[in-house]
Every structure is written in structure tokens, then in C-alpha cells.
Coordinates of C-alpha atoms and ligand atoms in Angstrom, one line a residue:
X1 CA 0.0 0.0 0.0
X2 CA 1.4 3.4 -1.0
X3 CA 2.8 5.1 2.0
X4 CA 0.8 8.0 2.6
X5 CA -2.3 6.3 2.6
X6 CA -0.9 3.6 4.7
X7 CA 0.5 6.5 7.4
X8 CA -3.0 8.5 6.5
X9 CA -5.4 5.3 7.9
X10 CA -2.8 4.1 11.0
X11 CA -2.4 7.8 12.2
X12 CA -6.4 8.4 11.9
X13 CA -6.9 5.3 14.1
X14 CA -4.5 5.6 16.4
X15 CA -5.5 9.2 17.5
X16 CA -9.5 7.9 17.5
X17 CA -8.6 5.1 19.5
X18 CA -5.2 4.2 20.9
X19 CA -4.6 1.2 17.7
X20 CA -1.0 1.6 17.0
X21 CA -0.2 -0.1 13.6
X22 CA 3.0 -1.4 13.0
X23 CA 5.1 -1.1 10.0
X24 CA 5.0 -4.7 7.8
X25 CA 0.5 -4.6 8.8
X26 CA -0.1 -3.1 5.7
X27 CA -1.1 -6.1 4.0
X28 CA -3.6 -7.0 6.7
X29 CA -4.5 -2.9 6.7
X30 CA -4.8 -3.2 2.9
X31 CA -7.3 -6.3 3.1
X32 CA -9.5 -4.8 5.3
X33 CA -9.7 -1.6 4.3
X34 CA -10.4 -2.6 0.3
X35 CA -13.1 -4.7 1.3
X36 CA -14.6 -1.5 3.5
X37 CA -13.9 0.8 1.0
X38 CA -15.9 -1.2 -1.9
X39 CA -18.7 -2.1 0.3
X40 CA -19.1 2.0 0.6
X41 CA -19.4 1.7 -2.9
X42 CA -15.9 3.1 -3.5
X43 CA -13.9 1.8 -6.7
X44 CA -10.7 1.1 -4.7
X45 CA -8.8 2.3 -1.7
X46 CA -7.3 5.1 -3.0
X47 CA -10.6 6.8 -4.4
X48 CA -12.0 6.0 -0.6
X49 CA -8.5 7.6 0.7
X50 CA -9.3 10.6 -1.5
X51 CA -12.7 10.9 -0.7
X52 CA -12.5 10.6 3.3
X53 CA -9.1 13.2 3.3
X54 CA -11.7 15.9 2.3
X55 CA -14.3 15.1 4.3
X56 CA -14.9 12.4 7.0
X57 CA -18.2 11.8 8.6
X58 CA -18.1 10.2 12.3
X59 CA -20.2 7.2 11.2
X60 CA -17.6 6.2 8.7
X61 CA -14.9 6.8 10.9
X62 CA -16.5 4.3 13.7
X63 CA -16.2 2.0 10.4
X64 CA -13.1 2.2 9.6
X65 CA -12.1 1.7 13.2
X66 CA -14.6 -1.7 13.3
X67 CA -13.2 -2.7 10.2
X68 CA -9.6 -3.0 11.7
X69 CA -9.7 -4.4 15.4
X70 CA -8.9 -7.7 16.1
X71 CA -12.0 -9.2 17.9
X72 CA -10.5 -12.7 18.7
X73 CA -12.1 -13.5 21.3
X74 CA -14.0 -17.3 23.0
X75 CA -15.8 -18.5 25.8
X76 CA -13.8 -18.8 29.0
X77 CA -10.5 -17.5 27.1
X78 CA -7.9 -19.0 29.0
X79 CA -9.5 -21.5 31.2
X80 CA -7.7 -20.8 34.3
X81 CA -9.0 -17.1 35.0
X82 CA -12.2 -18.2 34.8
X83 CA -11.6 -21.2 38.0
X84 CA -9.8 -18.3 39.8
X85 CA -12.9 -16.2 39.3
X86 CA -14.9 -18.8 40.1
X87 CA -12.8 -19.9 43.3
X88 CA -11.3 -17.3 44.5
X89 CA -12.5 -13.8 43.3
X90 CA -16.5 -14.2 43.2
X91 CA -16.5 -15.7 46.9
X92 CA -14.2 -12.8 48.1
X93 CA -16.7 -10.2 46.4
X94 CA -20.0 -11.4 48.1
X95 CA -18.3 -11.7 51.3
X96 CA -16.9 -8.8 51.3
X97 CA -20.4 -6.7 49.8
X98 CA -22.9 -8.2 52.5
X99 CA -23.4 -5.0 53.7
X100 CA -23.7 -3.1 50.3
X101 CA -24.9 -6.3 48.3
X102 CA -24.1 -4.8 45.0
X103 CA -21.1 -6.3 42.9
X104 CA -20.0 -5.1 40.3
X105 CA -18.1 -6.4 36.9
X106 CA -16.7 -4.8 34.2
X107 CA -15.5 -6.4 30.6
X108 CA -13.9 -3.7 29.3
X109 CA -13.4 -4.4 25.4
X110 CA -15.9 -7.8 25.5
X111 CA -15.8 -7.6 21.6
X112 CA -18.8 -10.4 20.2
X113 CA -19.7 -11.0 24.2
X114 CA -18.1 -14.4 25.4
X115 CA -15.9 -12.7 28.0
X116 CA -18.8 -11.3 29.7
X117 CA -21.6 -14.1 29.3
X118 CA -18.9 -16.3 30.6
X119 CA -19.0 -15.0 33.9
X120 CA -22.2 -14.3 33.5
X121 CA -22.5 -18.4 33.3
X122 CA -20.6 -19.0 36.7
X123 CA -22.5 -16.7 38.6
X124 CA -25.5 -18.4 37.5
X125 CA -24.4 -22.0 38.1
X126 CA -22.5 -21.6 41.3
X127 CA -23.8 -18.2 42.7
X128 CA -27.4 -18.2 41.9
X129 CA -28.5 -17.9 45.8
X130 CA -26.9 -14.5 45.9
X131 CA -29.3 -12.9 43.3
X132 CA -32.3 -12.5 45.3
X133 CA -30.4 -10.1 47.7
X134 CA -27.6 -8.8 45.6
X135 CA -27.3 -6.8 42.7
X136 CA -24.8 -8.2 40.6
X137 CA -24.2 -6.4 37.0
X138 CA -21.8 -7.1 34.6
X139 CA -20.9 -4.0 32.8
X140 CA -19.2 -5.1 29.1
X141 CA -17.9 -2.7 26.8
X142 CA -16.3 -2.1 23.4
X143 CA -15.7 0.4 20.5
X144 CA -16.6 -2.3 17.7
X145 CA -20.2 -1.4 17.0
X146 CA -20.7 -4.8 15.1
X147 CA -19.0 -7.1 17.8
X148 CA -21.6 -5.3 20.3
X149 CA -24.5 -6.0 17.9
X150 CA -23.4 -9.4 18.1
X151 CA -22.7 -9.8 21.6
X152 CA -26.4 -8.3 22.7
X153 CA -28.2 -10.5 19.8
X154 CA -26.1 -13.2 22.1
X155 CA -26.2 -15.6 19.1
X156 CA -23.2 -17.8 18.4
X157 CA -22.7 -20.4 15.6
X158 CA -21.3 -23.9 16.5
X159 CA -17.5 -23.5 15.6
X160 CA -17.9 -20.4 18.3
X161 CA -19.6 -22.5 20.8
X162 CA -17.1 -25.3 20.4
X163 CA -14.1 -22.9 21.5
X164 CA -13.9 -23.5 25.5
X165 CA -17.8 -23.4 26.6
X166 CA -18.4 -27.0 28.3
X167 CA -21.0 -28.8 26.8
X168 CA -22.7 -28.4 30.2
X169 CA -23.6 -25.0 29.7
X170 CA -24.6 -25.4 26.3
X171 CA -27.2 -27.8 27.2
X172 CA -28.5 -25.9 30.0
X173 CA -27.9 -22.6 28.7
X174 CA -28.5 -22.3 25.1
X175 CA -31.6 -23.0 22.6
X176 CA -30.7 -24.1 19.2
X177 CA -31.9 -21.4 16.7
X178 CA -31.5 -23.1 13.2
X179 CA -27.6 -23.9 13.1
X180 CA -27.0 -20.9 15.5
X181 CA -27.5 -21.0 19.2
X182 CA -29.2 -18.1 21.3
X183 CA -27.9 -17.9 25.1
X184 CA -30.5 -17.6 27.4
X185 CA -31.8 -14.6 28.9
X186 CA -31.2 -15.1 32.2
X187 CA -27.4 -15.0 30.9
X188 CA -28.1 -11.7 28.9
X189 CA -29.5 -10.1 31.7
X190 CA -26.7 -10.0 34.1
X191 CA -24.7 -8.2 31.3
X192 CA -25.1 -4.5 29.8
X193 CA -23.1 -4.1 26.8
X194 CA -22.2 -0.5 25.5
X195 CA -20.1 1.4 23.5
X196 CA -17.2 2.5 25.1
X197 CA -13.9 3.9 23.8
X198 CA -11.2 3.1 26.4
X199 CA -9.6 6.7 25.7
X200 CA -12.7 8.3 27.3
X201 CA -12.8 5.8 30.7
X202 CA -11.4 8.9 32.5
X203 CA -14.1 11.1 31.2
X204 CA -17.2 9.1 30.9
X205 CA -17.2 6.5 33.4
X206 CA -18.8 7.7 36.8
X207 CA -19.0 4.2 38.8
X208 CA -16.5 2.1 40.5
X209 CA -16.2 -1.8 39.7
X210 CA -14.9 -4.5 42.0
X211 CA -13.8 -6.7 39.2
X212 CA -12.2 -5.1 36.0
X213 CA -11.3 -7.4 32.8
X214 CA -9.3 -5.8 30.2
X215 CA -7.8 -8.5 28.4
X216 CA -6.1 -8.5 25.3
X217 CA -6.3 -5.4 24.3
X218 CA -3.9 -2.9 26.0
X219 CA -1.5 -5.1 23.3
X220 CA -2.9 -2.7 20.6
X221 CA -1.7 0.3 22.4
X222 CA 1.5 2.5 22.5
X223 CA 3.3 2.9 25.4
X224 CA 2.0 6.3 26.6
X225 CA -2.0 4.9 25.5
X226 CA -1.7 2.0 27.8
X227 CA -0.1 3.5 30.4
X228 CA -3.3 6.2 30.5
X229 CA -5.7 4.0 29.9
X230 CA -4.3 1.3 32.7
X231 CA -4.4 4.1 35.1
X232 CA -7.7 5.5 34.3
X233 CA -9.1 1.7 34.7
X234 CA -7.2 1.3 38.0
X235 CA -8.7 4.5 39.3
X236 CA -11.9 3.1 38.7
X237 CA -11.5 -0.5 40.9
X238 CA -12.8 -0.3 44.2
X239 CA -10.4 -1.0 46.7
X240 CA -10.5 -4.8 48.2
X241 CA -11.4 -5.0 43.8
X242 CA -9.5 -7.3 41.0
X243 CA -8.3 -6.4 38.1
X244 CA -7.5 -9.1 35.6
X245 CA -5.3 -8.5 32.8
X246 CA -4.4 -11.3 29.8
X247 CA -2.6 -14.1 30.4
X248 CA 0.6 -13.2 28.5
X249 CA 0.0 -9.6 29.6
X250 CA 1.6 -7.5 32.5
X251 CA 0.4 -4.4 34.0
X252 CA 2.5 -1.3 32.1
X253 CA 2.7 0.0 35.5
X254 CA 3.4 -0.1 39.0
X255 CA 0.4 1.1 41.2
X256 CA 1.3 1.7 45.0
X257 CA -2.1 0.1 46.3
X258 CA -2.1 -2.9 43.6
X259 CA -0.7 -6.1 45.0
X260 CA -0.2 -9.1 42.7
X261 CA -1.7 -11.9 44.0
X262 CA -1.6 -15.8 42.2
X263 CA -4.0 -18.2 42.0
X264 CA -2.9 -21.4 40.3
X265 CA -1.9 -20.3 36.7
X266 CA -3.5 -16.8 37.0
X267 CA -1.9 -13.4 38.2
X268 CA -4.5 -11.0 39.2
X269 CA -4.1 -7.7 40.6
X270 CA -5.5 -6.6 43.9
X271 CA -6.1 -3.2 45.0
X272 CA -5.3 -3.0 48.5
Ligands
LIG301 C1 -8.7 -9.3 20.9 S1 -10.3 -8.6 21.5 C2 -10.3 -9.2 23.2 C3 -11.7 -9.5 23.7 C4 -11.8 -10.1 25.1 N1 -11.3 -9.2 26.1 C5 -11.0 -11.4 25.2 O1 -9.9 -11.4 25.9 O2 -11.4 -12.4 24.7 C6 -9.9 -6.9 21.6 C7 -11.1 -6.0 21.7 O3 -10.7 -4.7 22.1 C8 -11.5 -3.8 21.4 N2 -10.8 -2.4 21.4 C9 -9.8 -2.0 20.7 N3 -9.5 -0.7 21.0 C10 -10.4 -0.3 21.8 C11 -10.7 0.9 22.5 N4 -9.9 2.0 22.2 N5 -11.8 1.0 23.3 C12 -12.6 -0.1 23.5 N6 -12.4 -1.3 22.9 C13 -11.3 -1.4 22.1 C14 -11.7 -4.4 20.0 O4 -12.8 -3.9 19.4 C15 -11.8 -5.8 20.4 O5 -13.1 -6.2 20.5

């Protein structure tokens, strides 16, 4: 891809939201943003390039930034967070809230929704007694407008239900819907999904959470971008709260109040 279209896209999603694109992407860039570009009825990239660097409209901007994140994402991602949630973090939390009864849970960048309905799952199995006196809400959030469609339709196709949800749960929470399955809504309800950019936590989130996921995504970011956005998400977790970060991820940095704690395979961070 020619240079200056290539620096024009990267630059335009970085500042909108914190992507950094590295040099030797541009293939992947390319792919992506041809097939966006002629689905807008455009006859290549470059007469899309042309057309945007005069004038471009939010709408198509939110676009362009779905078209290029990486929305990987399956049911309990990892395994082993989700036994340490299970285990160790969940008990702690309604212990800890019998006074207040309200727990709170944030997916933060939930892309198509597994993240979120899979805790949503294990409170529902294990933890179902606390829901007549507690308010439990799983907040789950991303800037990809079309994995948040997907997550609230809450529909998933069989390869997708294959990846790391036991069969268990499928049974018992799922009804087939042609070759698709649709999660049930006493999964759905636990979990609010909305559009969030993770440049604007500072700004627009108001509450407090006593269990933050951000996983696999601070990986997109530039230094000084993850460093601000960590901070503005630890600002946010309640003390005595969890923060759980990818498995191959670290925190970018060093909080005076946040205690590493392990569980098994699992390093979660503890605000003390
Ligand atoms: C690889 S997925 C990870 C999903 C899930 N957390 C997991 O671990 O399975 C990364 C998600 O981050 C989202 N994302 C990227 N930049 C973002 C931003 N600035 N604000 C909010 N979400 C963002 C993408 O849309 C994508 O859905």
C-alpha cells in the first residue's frame, strides 16, 4: 500500500482510538480496508483515501475503526482465570459486599460478548442464591459497533460454541436457533453491553467496579496509551477489587495500592 495512505489510515486510528499499527500490517490494513472501501461503494482504496481526506463523517470513521480491530475472542479465554474467578475472586466479592450487596463487573473491550456471558455463566451455576439479595451487574464494553450488535443478539454459531464453553452449559444454557445457538436470557440479563472507547474511561465513566477485565487489548496500544488507559481503569477498581489482565499480559505499570496476587496459573491484581 502506497505510503501515505498507509500513514494516513494508521495515524487516523490511532488518535480515534489508541490502535498503534506497525510497520509490515499493511497487508492486513490493505485487506481490510479494500473490502470496506468497496462495500461503501468506493472503486478502490485510494478513491476511498481521496474521498475521506476531504471530508470524513463520524459514522464512517467508527467504520473504519470496526473494520480494523482484532476481535479474537471465546468462551472462558484462558480456562484458568475463569476457576480463579470462580474460586477465589467471586467468593471474596460477596463476602466482602454483604453489607452493600451490589457487585459489580466490568468487561472492558468484550468484543462479540463471550468474555462477559462467561462469567455471567458461573455466577448463574455456582452463585445463583446471591441474586435475590444482591445486585450483581456485569458491565461489558467495546468500540466495535458490530461485535456489540453481536454480543447483545447473544447468538453464536457452532464453531464459536465449540471454543472453551463446556457442553454443560450449552445444554443448560443455550436453545438451538436453526444452526446458531441463542444464550438464554437469564445469561443476557446479568450483562449491559455499550459502547465505550477506552480513551474516554477517565471522562465518561462515573462508577467504581470490584472486578475489571481488560484482556487483550492494552496489546494494541503504545506505550503512553496503555499507560493512561491502565491508570484511568485502576482509578476506577474499588479497593478490596480485582483487576484481571491477559494471560501473557503485564500491567505497564506499578500502582502503590495494587498487590499481585496468584491463583494457580492466574496473576490477578488486587487493589489494596
Ligand atoms: C482481541 S479482543 C479481546 C476480547 C476479550 N477481552 C478477550 O480477551 O477475549 C480486543 C477488543 O478490544 C477492542 N478495542 C480495541 N481498541 C479499543 C478501544 N480504544 N476502546 C474499547 N475497545 C477497544 C476491540 O474492538 C476488540 O473487541
Amino acid at each position: 500500500m502506497d505510503r501515505e495512505i498507509f500513514n494516513f489510515f494508521t495515524g487516523l486510528v490511532e488518535k480515534a482510538s489508541g490502535i498503534s499499527y506497525q510497520v509490515g500490517k499493511e497487508y492486513l490494513l490493505e485487506s481490510r480496508l479494500r473490502e470496506l472501501a468497496i462495500s461503501l461503494g468506493y472503486r478502490d482504496l485510494k478513491d476511498f483515501y481521496e474521498s475521506i481526506r476531504k471530508n470524513l463523517k463520524p459514522q464512517v470513521l467508527n467504520q473504519i475503526i470496526d473494520t480494523l480491530t482484532t476481535n479474537e475472542t471465546y468462551f472462558f479465554r484462558d480456562q484458568h482465570p475463569f476457576e480463579t474467578i470462580k474460586k477465589n475472586i467471586l467468593p471474596d466479592l460477596f463476602q466482602k459486599r454483604c453489607q452493600e450487596k451490589i457487585v459489580k463487573i466490568w468487561s472492558a473491550a468484550c468484543s462479540t460478548g463471550q468474555e462477559p456471558y462467561s462469567i455471567s455463566l458461573l455466577i448463574l451455576e455456582y452463585f445463583s442464591n446471591y441474586l435475590s439479595n444482591y445486585r450483581v451487574s456485569i458491565y461489558a464494553t467495546d468500540i466495535s459497533e458490530s461485535s456489540l450488535k453481536k454480543a447483545r443478539e447473544g447468538i453464536y454459531n457452532q464453531i464459536e460454541v465449540n471454543r472453551g464453553l463446556p457442553v454443560t452449559f450449552l445444554i443448560k444454557y443455550f436453545k438451538q436457533d436453526g444452526g446458531n445457538w441463542r444464550i438464554d436470557e437469564r445469561v443476557r440479563n446479568l450483562v449491559k453491553f455499550e459502547f465505550l472507547n477506552l480513551l474516554d474511561v477517565s471522562t465518561k465513566v462515573r462508577e467504581k467496579f470490584d472486578l475489571i477485565l481488560c484482556r487483550y487489548v492494552l496489546i494494541y496500544f503504545s506505550k503512553d496509551v496503555k499507560n493512561r488507559v491502565f491508570q484511568s481503569l485502576w482509578n476506577i477498581l474499588n479497593k478490596g477489587g480485582y483487576f484481571i489482565l491477559g494471560a501473557t499480559e503485564i500491567p505497564p505499570l506499578n500502582m502503590p495500592d495494587m498487590e499481585k496476587k496468584i491463583f494457580g496459573n492466574t496473576v490477578v491484581y488486587y487493589k489494596s
